[in-house]
Short mmCIF file of C-alpha atoms and ligand atoms in Angstrom, two decimals:
data_model
loop_
_atom_site.label_atom_id
_atom_site.label_comp_id
_atom_site.label_asym_id
_atom_site.label_seq_id
_atom_site.Cartn_x
_atom_site.Cartn_y
_atom_site.Cartn_z
CA MET A 1 85.84 121.84 129.72
CA THR A 2 85.87 125.09 127.69
CA HIS A 3 88.22 125.87 124.84
CA THR A 4 89.24 129.19 123.43
CA ALA A 5 89.59 129.24 119.69
CA PRO A 6 92.70 130.97 118.29
CA THR A 7 91.99 134.39 116.80
CA ALA A 8 92.67 133.17 113.22
CA LEU A 9 89.66 130.85 113.42
CA PRO A 10 86.91 133.34 112.50
CA ASP A 11 88.85 134.14 109.28
CA LEU A 12 89.03 130.43 108.53
CA LEU A 13 85.28 130.05 108.96
CA ILE A 14 84.73 132.95 106.57
CA ALA A 15 87.03 131.28 104.01
CA LEU A 16 85.30 127.90 104.42
CA ARG A 17 81.85 129.48 103.96
CA ALA A 18 83.07 131.30 100.88
CA ALA A 19 84.36 128.02 99.42
CA LEU A 20 81.42 125.72 100.28
CA GLY A 21 78.45 127.98 100.97
CA ASP A 22 76.94 128.55 104.43
CA ALA A 23 74.78 125.43 104.27
CA HIS A 24 77.78 123.14 104.19
CA VAL A 25 79.79 124.65 107.04
CA LEU A 26 78.05 123.53 110.22
CA THR A 27 78.94 125.09 113.56
CA GLU A 28 75.68 124.87 115.47
CA GLY A 29 72.90 122.44 116.23
CA ASP A 30 73.18 118.75 116.95
CA LEU A 31 76.52 117.61 115.50
CA SER A 32 76.66 114.43 117.58
CA SER A 33 76.54 112.10 114.57
CA TYR A 34 79.88 113.64 113.48
CA GLU A 35 81.44 114.15 116.91
CA GLN A 36 80.60 110.90 118.68
CA ASP A 37 82.41 107.68 117.81
CA TRP A 38 80.40 104.55 116.88
CA ARG A 39 81.32 102.70 120.09
CA LYS A 40 80.32 105.70 122.20
CA ARG A 41 83.69 105.77 123.86
CA VAL A 42 84.66 109.38 123.05
CA ARG A 43 82.79 112.57 122.17
CA GLY A 44 84.81 115.30 120.43
CA LYS A 45 84.04 118.91 119.55
CA ALA A 46 84.66 120.33 116.10
CA LEU A 47 85.36 123.94 115.19
CA ALA A 48 83.14 123.23 112.20
CA VAL A 49 81.80 120.29 110.24
CA VAL A 50 82.36 120.90 106.53
CA ARG A 51 80.62 118.97 103.79
CA PRO A 52 82.33 119.59 100.43
CA GLY A 53 80.47 118.45 97.31
CA ASN A 54 83.44 117.84 95.00
CA THR A 55 87.20 117.33 94.94
CA GLN A 56 87.98 121.00 94.26
CA GLU A 57 86.03 121.94 97.37
CA VAL A 58 87.94 119.37 99.44
CA ALA A 59 91.17 120.92 98.15
CA ALA A 60 89.91 124.42 99.00
CA VAL A 61 89.08 123.33 102.57
CA VAL A 62 92.50 121.75 103.08
CA LYS A 63 94.30 124.80 101.64
CA ALA A 64 92.34 127.17 103.89
CA CYS A 65 93.02 125.00 106.94
CA ALA A 66 96.72 124.69 106.10
CA LYS A 67 96.95 128.48 105.83
CA ALA A 68 95.30 128.87 109.24
CA GLY A 69 97.35 126.04 110.78
CA VAL A 70 94.17 124.14 111.62
CA SER A 71 93.96 120.37 111.50
CA VAL A 72 91.47 118.39 109.43
CA VAL A 73 89.80 115.13 110.40
CA PRO A 74 88.33 113.28 107.40
CA GLN A 75 85.18 111.27 108.03
CA GLY A 76 83.13 108.87 105.93
CA GLY A 77 80.34 106.89 107.57
CA ASN A 78 81.82 107.24 111.08
CA THR A 79 81.56 103.48 111.67
CA GLY A 80 85.24 103.09 112.56
CA LEU A 81 85.92 101.17 115.77
CA VAL A 82 89.23 102.74 116.88
CA VAL A 83 88.24 106.40 117.43
CA GLY A 84 89.90 107.70 114.29
CA SER A 85 87.15 109.67 112.56
CA ILE A 86 86.00 112.20 115.15
CA PRO A 87 87.59 115.51 116.20
CA ASP A 88 89.42 115.82 119.51
CA THR A 89 87.85 117.80 122.34
CA SER A 90 89.70 121.07 121.65
CA GLY A 91 87.02 122.63 119.45
CA THR A 92 89.75 123.71 117.02
CA GLN A 93 89.71 120.91 114.40
CA VAL A 94 87.72 120.90 111.19
CA LEU A 95 85.72 117.73 110.60
CA LEU A 96 85.59 117.09 106.85
CA SER A 97 82.70 114.80 105.94
CA LEU A 98 82.88 113.13 102.52
CA GLN A 99 79.22 112.10 102.61
CA ARG A 100 78.05 114.47 99.90
CA MET A 101 80.59 113.08 97.45
CA ASN A 102 78.62 109.96 96.62
CA ALA A 103 78.51 109.69 92.83
CA VAL A 104 79.36 106.61 90.78
CA ARG A 105 81.55 108.26 88.17
CA ALA A 106 82.00 105.38 85.72
CA ILE A 107 81.69 101.67 85.12
CA ASP A 108 84.02 100.06 82.57
CA ALA A 109 82.55 96.63 81.86
CA ASP A 110 85.39 95.41 79.62
CA ASN A 111 88.04 96.51 82.10
CA LEU A 112 86.02 95.16 85.05
CA THR A 113 86.28 98.40 87.01
CA LEU A 114 84.08 100.98 88.65
CA THR A 115 85.07 104.50 89.65
CA VAL A 116 83.30 105.99 92.64
CA GLU A 117 83.55 109.02 94.87
CA ALA A 118 84.84 108.48 98.38
CA GLY A 119 81.56 109.19 100.16
CA CYS A 120 79.65 106.41 98.34
CA VAL A 121 78.10 104.11 100.92
CA LEU A 122 79.50 100.59 100.46
CA GLN A 123 76.06 99.04 99.96
CA ASN A 124 75.38 101.50 97.13
CA VAL A 125 78.68 100.54 95.49
CA GLN A 126 77.70 96.86 95.72
CA GLN A 127 74.29 97.67 94.22
CA ALA A 128 75.75 99.75 91.38
CA ALA A 129 78.05 96.86 90.52
CA GLU A 130 75.19 94.35 90.63
CA GLN A 131 72.96 96.51 88.44
CA ALA A 132 75.74 96.47 85.85
CA GLY A 133 75.91 92.66 86.14
CA PHE A 134 79.01 92.42 88.34
CA LEU A 135 80.10 91.63 91.85
CA PHE A 136 81.87 94.13 94.08
CA PRO A 137 82.91 91.69 96.80
CA LEU A 138 83.78 93.92 99.77
CA SER A 139 81.24 93.06 102.48
CA LEU A 140 81.08 94.31 106.09
CA GLY A 141 78.44 94.38 108.80
CA SER A 142 78.53 98.19 108.56
CA GLU A 143 78.01 98.27 104.78
CA GLY A 144 74.74 100.22 105.07
CA SER A 145 76.64 103.21 106.53
CA CYS A 146 80.38 102.94 105.88
CA THR A 147 81.83 104.60 102.79
CA ILE A 148 84.30 103.38 100.21
CA GLY A 149 86.66 106.21 101.23
CA GLY A 150 86.57 104.97 104.84
CA ASN A 151 87.05 101.39 103.64
CA LEU A 152 90.14 102.45 101.71
CA ALA A 153 91.46 104.65 104.52
CA THR A 154 91.22 101.69 106.94
CA ASN A 155 91.99 98.96 104.39
CA ALA A 156 88.82 97.24 105.60
CA GLY A 157 88.55 93.46 105.51
CA GLY A 158 85.15 91.88 106.05
CA THR A 159 83.76 88.49 105.17
CA GLN A 160 85.00 87.85 101.61
CA VAL A 161 88.73 88.41 102.14
CA VAL A 162 89.52 84.69 102.01
CA ARG A 163 88.69 84.82 98.27
CA TYR A 164 89.00 88.45 97.14
CA GLY A 165 91.44 90.08 99.59
CA ASN A 166 91.21 93.27 101.65
CA THR A 167 90.09 96.64 100.24
CA ARG A 168 93.68 97.26 99.15
CA GLU A 169 93.58 94.26 96.80
CA LEU A 170 90.36 95.59 95.27
CA CYS A 171 91.71 99.05 94.42
CA LEU A 172 93.49 100.03 91.20
CA GLY A 173 93.71 103.81 91.47
CA LEU A 174 92.99 106.79 93.70
CA GLU A 175 92.29 110.50 93.55
CA VAL A 176 93.68 112.16 96.69
CA VAL A 177 93.85 115.66 98.13
CA THR A 178 97.25 116.11 99.74
CA ALA A 179 98.03 117.88 103.01
CA GLN A 180 98.95 120.96 100.96
CA GLY A 181 95.57 120.98 99.21
CA ASP A 182 96.88 119.70 95.88
CA ILE A 183 94.98 117.05 93.94
CA MET A 184 96.86 113.85 93.07
CA HIS A 185 95.17 112.50 89.94
CA THR A 186 96.13 108.84 90.01
CA LEU A 187 92.75 107.33 89.29
CA SER A 188 93.63 104.43 87.07
CA GLY A 189 92.15 101.18 85.90
CA LEU A 190 95.57 99.69 85.21
CA ARG A 191 96.41 96.28 86.60
CA LYS A 192 100.06 96.77 85.81
CA ASP A 193 102.00 100.00 86.43
CA ASN A 194 105.58 99.97 87.66
CA THR A 195 106.40 103.65 87.38
CA GLY A 196 107.87 104.24 90.80
CA TYR A 197 106.78 104.19 94.42
CA ASP A 198 103.34 102.81 95.14
CA LEU A 199 101.59 105.89 96.54
CA ARG A 200 98.19 104.24 96.15
CA ASN A 201 99.12 101.53 98.61
CA LEU A 202 100.67 104.09 100.94
CA MET A 203 97.41 106.04 101.07
CA ILE A 204 95.33 102.90 101.57
CA GLY A 205 95.25 102.08 105.28
CA SER A 206 96.69 105.49 106.27
CA GLU A 207 93.49 106.41 108.16
CA GLY A 208 93.31 109.97 106.89
CA THR A 209 96.80 110.89 108.11
CA LEU A 210 98.55 111.20 104.73
CA GLY A 211 95.87 112.48 102.35
CA ILE A 212 92.15 112.71 101.79
CA ILE A 213 90.81 110.13 99.36
CA THR A 214 88.19 111.70 97.11
CA ALA A 215 87.61 108.95 94.53
CA ALA A 216 88.78 105.45 93.65
CA THR A 217 88.78 102.96 90.82
CA MET A 218 87.88 99.53 92.15
CA LYS A 219 87.92 96.02 90.67
CA LEU A 220 84.74 94.21 89.66
CA TYR A 221 84.24 90.46 89.38
CA PRO A 222 81.75 88.25 87.54
CA LEU A 223 78.66 87.48 89.62
CA PRO A 224 78.75 83.86 90.75
CA ALA A 225 75.98 81.62 89.41
CA VAL A 226 75.14 80.67 92.97
CA SER A 227 76.41 81.12 96.52
CA LEU A 228 75.60 78.48 99.12
CA THR A 229 75.88 79.00 102.85
CA ALA A 230 76.33 76.41 105.59
CA TRP A 231 76.36 76.75 109.36
CA ALA A 232 78.32 74.02 111.11
CA ALA A 233 78.85 73.07 114.74
CA VAL A 234 82.52 72.31 115.45
CA PRO A 235 83.86 70.77 118.66
CA SER A 236 86.96 72.99 119.03
CA VAL A 237 89.09 75.69 117.39
CA GLU A 238 91.47 72.94 116.19
CA HIS A 239 88.54 71.32 114.38
CA ALA A 240 87.54 74.66 112.85
CA VAL A 241 91.09 75.03 111.49
CA LYS A 242 90.96 71.48 110.13
CA LEU A 243 87.63 72.25 108.47
CA LEU A 244 89.21 75.33 106.88
CA GLY A 245 91.94 73.13 105.39
CA LEU A 246 89.34 70.74 103.97
CA ALA A 247 87.33 73.65 102.57
CA HIS A 248 90.41 75.08 100.81
CA GLN A 249 91.22 71.66 99.40
CA HIS A 250 87.75 70.76 98.16
CA LEU A 251 86.25 74.14 97.23
CA GLY A 252 89.38 75.88 95.94
CA ALA A 253 88.51 79.40 94.75
CA GLY A 254 84.85 78.58 95.47
CA LEU A 255 85.47 79.19 99.18
CA THR A 256 84.28 82.80 99.58
CA GLY A 257 83.62 82.95 103.32
CA PHE A 258 84.81 81.20 106.46
CA GLU A 259 83.78 82.71 109.79
CA MET A 260 84.12 81.22 113.27
CA MET A 261 81.84 82.22 116.17
CA GLY A 262 82.24 81.23 119.83
CA GLN A 263 79.32 80.11 121.96
CA PHE A 264 79.29 83.22 124.17
CA ALA A 265 79.28 85.53 121.12
CA LEU A 266 76.26 83.65 119.74
CA SER A 267 74.53 83.63 123.12
CA LEU A 268 74.59 87.44 123.03
CA VAL A 269 72.87 87.45 119.63
CA ASP A 270 70.32 84.96 120.98
CA LYS A 271 69.76 87.14 124.06
CA HIS A 272 69.43 90.50 122.32
CA TYR A 273 67.89 89.40 119.00
CA PRO A 274 65.95 86.17 119.75
CA GLN A 275 63.93 86.65 116.55
CA LEU A 276 67.05 85.70 114.54
CA ARG A 277 66.88 82.11 115.88
CA VAL A 278 70.58 81.29 116.10
CA PRO A 279 71.01 77.63 115.11
CA LEU A 280 73.07 74.93 116.87
CA TRP A 281 74.87 77.22 119.31
CA GLN A 282 73.67 75.73 122.59
CA ASP A 283 75.39 72.37 122.21
CA THR A 284 78.76 73.32 120.77
CA PRO A 285 81.65 75.61 121.77
CA TYR A 286 82.03 77.03 118.24
CA CYS A 287 80.05 77.40 115.03
CA VAL A 288 81.46 78.05 111.58
CA LEU A 289 79.76 79.86 108.72
CA LEU A 290 81.01 78.76 105.29
CA GLU A 291 80.17 80.12 101.87
CA ASN A 292 80.74 78.35 98.58
CA SER A 293 80.34 80.43 95.41
CA ASP A 294 80.19 78.66 92.09
CA THR A 295 80.34 79.89 88.52
CA GLU A 296 78.73 76.71 87.10
CA SER A 297 75.39 75.79 88.65
CA GLU A 298 73.52 75.20 91.89
CA GLU A 299 73.75 71.38 91.44
CA HIS A 300 77.50 71.58 91.01
CA ALA A 301 77.87 73.84 94.06
CA ARG A 302 75.56 71.73 96.22
CA SER A 303 77.28 68.43 95.38
CA ARG A 304 80.74 69.86 96.18
CA PHE A 305 79.49 71.47 99.38
CA GLU A 306 77.74 68.30 100.55
CA TYR A 307 80.82 66.21 99.76
CA LEU A 308 82.93 68.58 101.87
CA LEU A 309 80.52 68.38 104.79
CA GLU A 310 80.40 64.56 104.56
CA LEU A 311 84.18 64.42 104.79
CA ALA A 312 84.12 66.85 107.69
CA PHE A 313 81.56 64.73 109.56
CA GLU A 314 83.68 61.61 108.96
CA ASP A 315 86.77 63.41 110.25
CA GLY A 316 84.91 64.63 113.34
CA CYS A 317 85.50 68.29 112.39
CA VAL A 318 81.78 68.93 112.22
CA THR A 319 79.18 67.49 114.59
CA ASP A 320 76.06 69.06 113.08
CA ALA A 321 75.34 71.35 110.13
CA VAL A 322 72.62 73.29 108.36
CA VAL A 323 72.84 74.17 104.65
CA ALA A 324 70.63 77.14 103.72
CA GLU A 325 67.93 76.05 101.29
CA SER A 326 67.05 79.52 100.04
CA LEU A 327 68.58 82.94 99.63
CA SER A 328 66.56 84.25 102.56
CA GLN A 329 67.83 81.46 104.84
CA ALA A 330 71.39 82.20 103.77
CA ARG A 331 70.86 85.92 104.41
CA ASN A 332 69.52 85.16 107.87
CA LEU A 333 72.61 83.09 108.74
CA TRP A 334 74.86 85.94 107.61
CA HIS A 335 72.68 88.41 109.48
CA ILE A 336 73.25 86.42 112.69
CA ARG A 337 76.99 86.59 112.14
CA GLU A 338 76.90 90.32 111.39
CA SER A 339 74.78 91.00 114.49
CA ILE A 340 77.47 89.98 116.99
CA THR A 341 78.99 93.49 117.14
CA LEU A 342 75.59 95.07 117.78
CA ALA A 343 74.61 92.40 120.32
CA GLN A 344 77.87 92.98 122.13
CA ALA A 345 77.24 96.73 122.17
CA GLU A 346 73.76 96.07 123.63
CA GLU A 347 75.44 94.09 126.41
CA GLY A 348 77.59 97.14 127.29
CA LEU A 349 80.96 98.80 126.68
CA ASN A 350 83.68 96.27 125.90
CA ILE A 351 87.33 95.84 125.05
CA LYS A 352 87.96 94.94 121.42
CA HIS A 353 90.95 93.10 120.02
CA ASP A 354 91.09 92.87 116.27
CA ILE A 355 94.08 90.60 115.91
CA SER A 356 95.65 88.42 113.26
CA LEU A 357 97.86 85.37 113.56
CA PRO A 358 99.05 82.60 111.31
CA VAL A 359 95.99 80.30 111.13
CA SER A 360 98.14 77.49 112.52
CA ALA A 361 98.76 79.48 115.72
CA ILE A 362 95.12 80.28 116.43
CA PRO A 363 94.16 77.15 118.43
CA SER A 364 97.02 77.59 120.91
CA PHE A 365 96.44 81.36 121.12
CA VAL A 366 92.78 80.85 122.04
CA ALA A 367 93.44 78.04 124.53
CA ASN A 368 96.26 79.87 126.32
CA THR A 369 94.74 83.34 126.31
CA ASP A 370 91.29 82.12 127.40
CA ALA A 371 92.94 80.34 130.34
CA LEU A 372 95.13 83.34 131.20
CA LEU A 373 92.29 85.88 131.19
CA LYS A 374 89.97 83.62 133.18
CA ARG A 375 92.70 83.07 135.73
CA GLU A 376 93.53 86.79 136.03
CA ILE A 377 89.99 88.21 136.03
CA GLU A 378 87.28 86.24 137.70
CA GLY A 379 84.10 85.96 135.65
CA VAL A 380 85.55 87.66 132.54
CA ARG A 381 83.47 86.96 129.41
CA ILE A 382 85.25 86.38 126.11
CA VAL A 383 83.47 87.24 122.88
CA ASN A 384 85.57 85.37 120.36
CA PHE A 385 84.56 85.41 116.71
CA GLY A 386 85.90 86.45 113.35
CA HIS A 387 87.35 85.78 109.99
CA LEU A 388 89.15 82.51 110.72
CA GLY A 389 89.80 82.01 107.01
CA ASP A 390 92.07 85.10 107.16
CA GLY A 391 93.65 84.29 110.53
CA ASN A 392 91.76 87.27 111.99
CA LEU A 393 89.91 87.02 115.31
CA HIS A 394 87.79 89.58 117.09
CA TYR A 395 88.92 88.42 120.49
CA ASN A 396 86.79 90.80 122.55
CA VAL A 397 86.46 91.02 126.29
CA GLN A 398 83.27 91.85 128.18
CA SER A 399 83.09 92.68 131.88
CA PRO A 400 81.89 89.98 134.30
CA GLN A 401 78.11 89.52 134.37
CA GLY A 402 76.38 92.17 136.47
CA SER A 403 79.52 94.31 136.94
CA ASP A 404 79.87 97.99 136.00
CA ASN A 405 81.25 97.91 132.45
CA LYS A 406 82.52 101.52 132.54
CA LEU A 407 84.48 100.80 135.70
CA PHE A 408 85.74 97.56 134.17
CA LEU A 409 87.15 99.47 131.21
CA GLN A 410 88.72 102.13 133.44
CA THR A 411 90.43 99.63 135.71
CA GLN A 412 91.14 96.63 133.45
CA GLU A 413 91.52 97.75 129.84
CA ASP A 414 95.29 98.36 129.87
CA ARG A 415 95.94 95.14 131.74
CA VAL A 416 93.73 93.07 129.45
CA ASN A 417 95.31 94.65 126.36
CA THR A 418 98.79 93.84 127.61
CA LEU A 419 97.90 90.21 128.27
CA VAL A 420 96.26 89.74 124.89
CA TYR A 421 98.77 91.69 122.80
CA ASN A 422 101.76 90.01 124.43
CA ALA A 423 100.25 86.64 123.52
CA VAL A 424 99.69 87.87 119.96
CA LYS A 425 103.25 89.16 119.68
CA ALA A 426 104.72 85.93 121.02
CA LEU A 427 103.03 84.07 118.17
CA GLY A 428 104.07 86.51 115.44
CA GLY A 429 100.71 88.23 115.07
CA SER A 430 99.42 91.79 114.55
CA ILE A 431 97.42 93.92 117.00
CA SER A 432 95.25 95.24 114.17
CA ALA A 433 94.06 92.98 111.39
CA GLU A 434 91.40 95.25 109.96
CA HIS A 435 90.06 98.13 112.10
CA GLY A 436 93.31 100.11 112.14
CA VAL A 437 95.16 102.06 114.81
CA GLY A 438 93.13 105.26 115.16
CA SER A 439 93.69 106.99 118.48
CA LEU A 440 92.79 103.95 120.56
CA LYS A 441 95.96 102.05 119.69
CA VAL A 442 98.34 104.89 118.79
CA ASP A 443 100.19 104.65 122.10
CA THR A 444 100.16 100.84 122.13
CA LEU A 445 101.56 100.40 118.63
CA PRO A 446 105.19 101.29 119.53
CA ASP A 447 105.31 98.29 121.88
CA TYR A 448 104.36 95.87 119.11
CA LYS A 449 105.56 97.33 115.79
CA ASP A 450 109.05 96.84 114.48
CA PRO A 451 110.94 100.00 115.62
CA VAL A 452 112.57 100.60 112.24
CA ALA A 453 109.20 100.29 110.50
CA LEU A 454 107.71 102.77 112.97
CA THR A 455 110.53 105.26 112.39
CA LEU A 456 109.98 105.02 108.63
CA MET A 457 106.25 105.53 109.16
CA ARG A 458 106.97 108.72 111.13
CA GLN A 459 109.32 109.94 108.39
CA VAL A 460 106.69 109.31 105.73
CA LYS A 461 104.14 111.27 107.79
CA LEU A 462 106.61 114.14 108.17
CA ALA A 463 107.43 114.18 104.46
CA LEU A 464 103.81 114.19 103.29
CA ASP A 465 102.27 116.29 106.06
CA PRO A 466 105.06 118.43 107.56
CA GLN A 467 102.61 120.67 109.43
CA GLY A 468 101.00 117.57 110.98
CA LEU A 469 97.50 118.79 110.12
CA LEU A 470 95.89 115.65 108.69
CA ASN A 471 94.14 113.63 111.41
CA PRO A 472 96.83 114.30 114.04
CA GLY A 473 97.21 111.85 116.91
CA ARG A 474 96.10 108.93 114.80
CA VAL A 475 98.31 106.01 113.66
CA VAL A 476 101.62 107.71 114.63
CA ARG A 477 102.43 110.62 116.90
P1 LIG B 501 85.05 106.38 109.18
O1 LIG B 501 84.69 105.66 110.41
O2 LIG B 501 84.34 107.64 108.91
O3 LIG B 501 86.63 106.66 109.18
C1 LIG B 501 87.56 105.66 109.46
C2 LIG B 501 88.97 106.21 109.28
O4 LIG B 501 89.20 106.55 107.92
C3 LIG B 501 89.24 107.49 110.05
O5 LIG B 501 90.59 107.52 110.42
C4 LIG B 501 88.96 108.59 109.04
O6 LIG B 501 89.66 109.79 109.31
C5 LIG B 501 89.44 107.94 107.76
N1 LIG B 501 88.73 108.34 106.55
C6 LIG B 501 87.41 108.18 106.28
N2 LIG B 501 87.15 108.59 105.03
C7 LIG B 501 88.32 109.02 104.51
C8 LIG B 501 88.70 109.55 103.24
N3 LIG B 501 87.83 109.72 102.26
N4 LIG B 501 90.00 109.87 103.04
C9 LIG B 501 90.92 109.69 104.03
N5 LIG B 501 90.60 109.20 105.24
C10 LIG B 501 89.32 108.86 105.46
N6 LIG B 501 85.81 96.81 109.57
C11 LIG B 501 86.41 95.80 108.89
O7 LIG B 501 87.53 95.98 108.41
N7 LIG B 501 85.80 94.58 108.73
C12 LIG B 501 84.56 94.33 109.21
O8 LIG B 501 84.04 93.24 109.06
C13 LIG B 501 83.89 95.38 109.91
N8 LIG B 501 82.65 95.21 110.38
C14 LIG B 501 82.04 96.21 111.09
C15 LIG B 501 80.76 96.00 111.59
C16 LIG B 501 80.13 97.00 112.32
C17 LIG B 501 78.75 96.77 112.85
C18 LIG B 501 80.79 98.24 112.54
C19 LIG B 501 80.12 99.35 113.29
C20 LIG B 501 82.05 98.45 112.03
C21 LIG B 501 82.70 97.45 111.31
N9 LIG B 501 83.97 97.64 110.77
C22 LIG B 501 84.57 96.62 110.08
C23 LIG B 501 84.69 98.91 110.99
C24 LIG B 501 84.34 100.03 109.97
O9 LIG B 501 83.06 99.86 109.44
C25 LIG B 501 85.39 100.08 108.87
O10 LIG B 501 86.61 100.50 109.43
C26 LIG B 501 85.05 101.00 107.72
O11 LIG B 501 85.98 100.81 106.70
C27 LIG B 501 85.01 102.48 108.09
O12 LIG B 501 84.40 103.20 107.04
P2 LIG B 501 83.73 104.62 107.35
O13 LIG B 501 83.29 105.21 106.06
O14 LIG B 501 82.67 104.49 108.38
O15 LIG B 501 84.96 105.42 107.91
C1 LIG B 502 83.21 92.10 112.28
O1 LIG B 502 83.95 91.29 111.72
C2 LIG B 502 83.76 93.47 112.56
O2 LIG B 502 82.03 91.86 112.54
C3 LIG B 502 83.50 93.99 113.96
O3 LIG B 502 85.08 93.58 112.20
C4 LIG B 502 84.21 93.20 115.01
O4 LIG B 502 82.81 93.96 116.79
C5 LIG B 502 83.92 93.58 116.45
O5 LIG B 502 84.81 93.46 117.26
ZN1 LIG B 503 85.89 91.85 111.22
#
C-alpha cells in the first residue's frame, strides 16, 4: 500500500528538525523497532520518528504537529500488548519516542519520593531507588525495556499490586504536555491535595490520548529486610483462592506477591526454556508463586511462611511446595513466572485476554469458560496464568497443536473474544485489567463498558484534544 503525504508535511519536517536537530528526526533507515508492535501483530509506518531530549522539545513537537494537523503517537519502551504505541499505516503520523528523556531528576528521602523523566526504563528506576536505600515496588516482566511514562500511560499492574497497588497508586504528581503543546506543571510530592479535579488520575491510564507524560513523582517504600518466595502445587483454582485467603490472614501486609499459573502455561516454559527447570508442574493442574516480605528478620519471615504452608497442607490447599533457600533460587522462580509471555510467543501468535473479576468469581469463570471453549473449538489450548491476588487473569488462547496460528487468529479471534468477554461481563468483570485498550480493544469496549461512562470518556477526549491528534483510534473513537 502506498500513501501520499499531505503537502503541509514537508514544512512540518522542517519545523521538527529546527526544534530537535536533524539527528533526532528520523525518516529513513530501519525504523522497525518503533513501527512494529511487541506481539508482531501490526506494522505501522511513521511520517517521522522524533526523539525529543527535554520537555520543551516535546512541547515544540506537539505545537508544530497541531499547527500542521498531524497526529502524534507517544511511545516509551514499545512493550505494550494492545497495539497502542505504534503509528498507523498511513505514513502521516509522528511517532514521539520518550526514550532520550531518561534522567532521575530528584530523590527526596524524607518525603519518600523520586522524580523521574518519562523515558526512564523501569529497571533503572528500581535501581535508582535501591541505590538510595529504598524500594520502588512496580515490577513487570518487561521491566528491562518498558518506561515509567508507558507504565503511567497504561496504569501498569505487575506482580506487586496485591501489596502496593497499580502504577496509579504509586504516583503523586505529573508533568504533562497537553494536546495544544502547553506544559502542565503538576509534579508534586504531596500525599494530600484536594484542589479540584484529579487531572493526574485522568492522565494515568489514558494511553497517550489525553496528554504526553514527560515526568512523574513516584512513591518510595522502605526496603524489606527479607523477601521469601515459595512455589506451591495446588489441586484446583478453588484451592488457589483458599490459599490466597489464608495468605492474607496469616501474612497481612507481608503478602507482596500471589501469582497462579496453569499447567499448560508452565509446560510452554518447560518446552521453550528447559534450562529454567520448572518445578512441580507435571503433577498438578495449577502452581502458585507466593512472596512474603518482612521488615523484621529472615527467621521471623520464614517461621510465618512455614506456618502458612503447614496450614495450607492441612487444609488440602497445597499438595507440594518449594521454599527458595537463596536469593538466586527465588529469582529463578520469578524468572519462570515472567517467562510465560515469551514462551507463549515462541509457540506462535495467540489471543490474549487480560481480564479482572472479583476473586470469588474466578473459580467458576475458569471452570465454565474452559469447558465452553473446549466444546466450541476442538483442541484449543488455554494458557491461563496471572495475578490471582488482584483478581486478574491472563486467560490466553493458543491455536490447536499443529494448526496454522495466523489462520486461527483470522478465523477465530472475534468468536473467542465474544465467548470470553461475555463470560467476564456476566460475572461483573473488566475486559482489561492492566494492558489497556489500545487499538486492539477499541471497537470491543463499547459492548462491555457502561454507555454513560463511555460517553463521558468521549467528552473528556473532545475537551482535552479537540483536534483529535493525540494517539487517535486508541481507547475511544
Ligand atoms: P509503550 O508500549 O511504548 O506504550 C504503551 C501506551 O502508552 C501507548 O498507548 C503509548 O502511546 C502510551 N505512552 C507511552 N509513553 C507515554 C508517555 N510518556 N506519555 C503518554 N503516553 C505514553 N503490563 C502490565 O500491566 N503488567 C505486567 O505484568 C506486564 N508484563 C509484561 C511482560 C512482557 C514480557 C511484556 C512484553 C509486556 C508486559 N506488560 C505488562 C505490558 C507493558 O509492558 C506495559 O503496558 C508497560 O506499561 C508499557 O510500557 P512502555 O514504556 O513499553 O509503553
Ligand atoms: C504478565 O503478567 C503480563 O506476565 C503479560 O501482564 C501477560 O502475556 C500475557 O498475556
Ligand atoms: Zn500481567
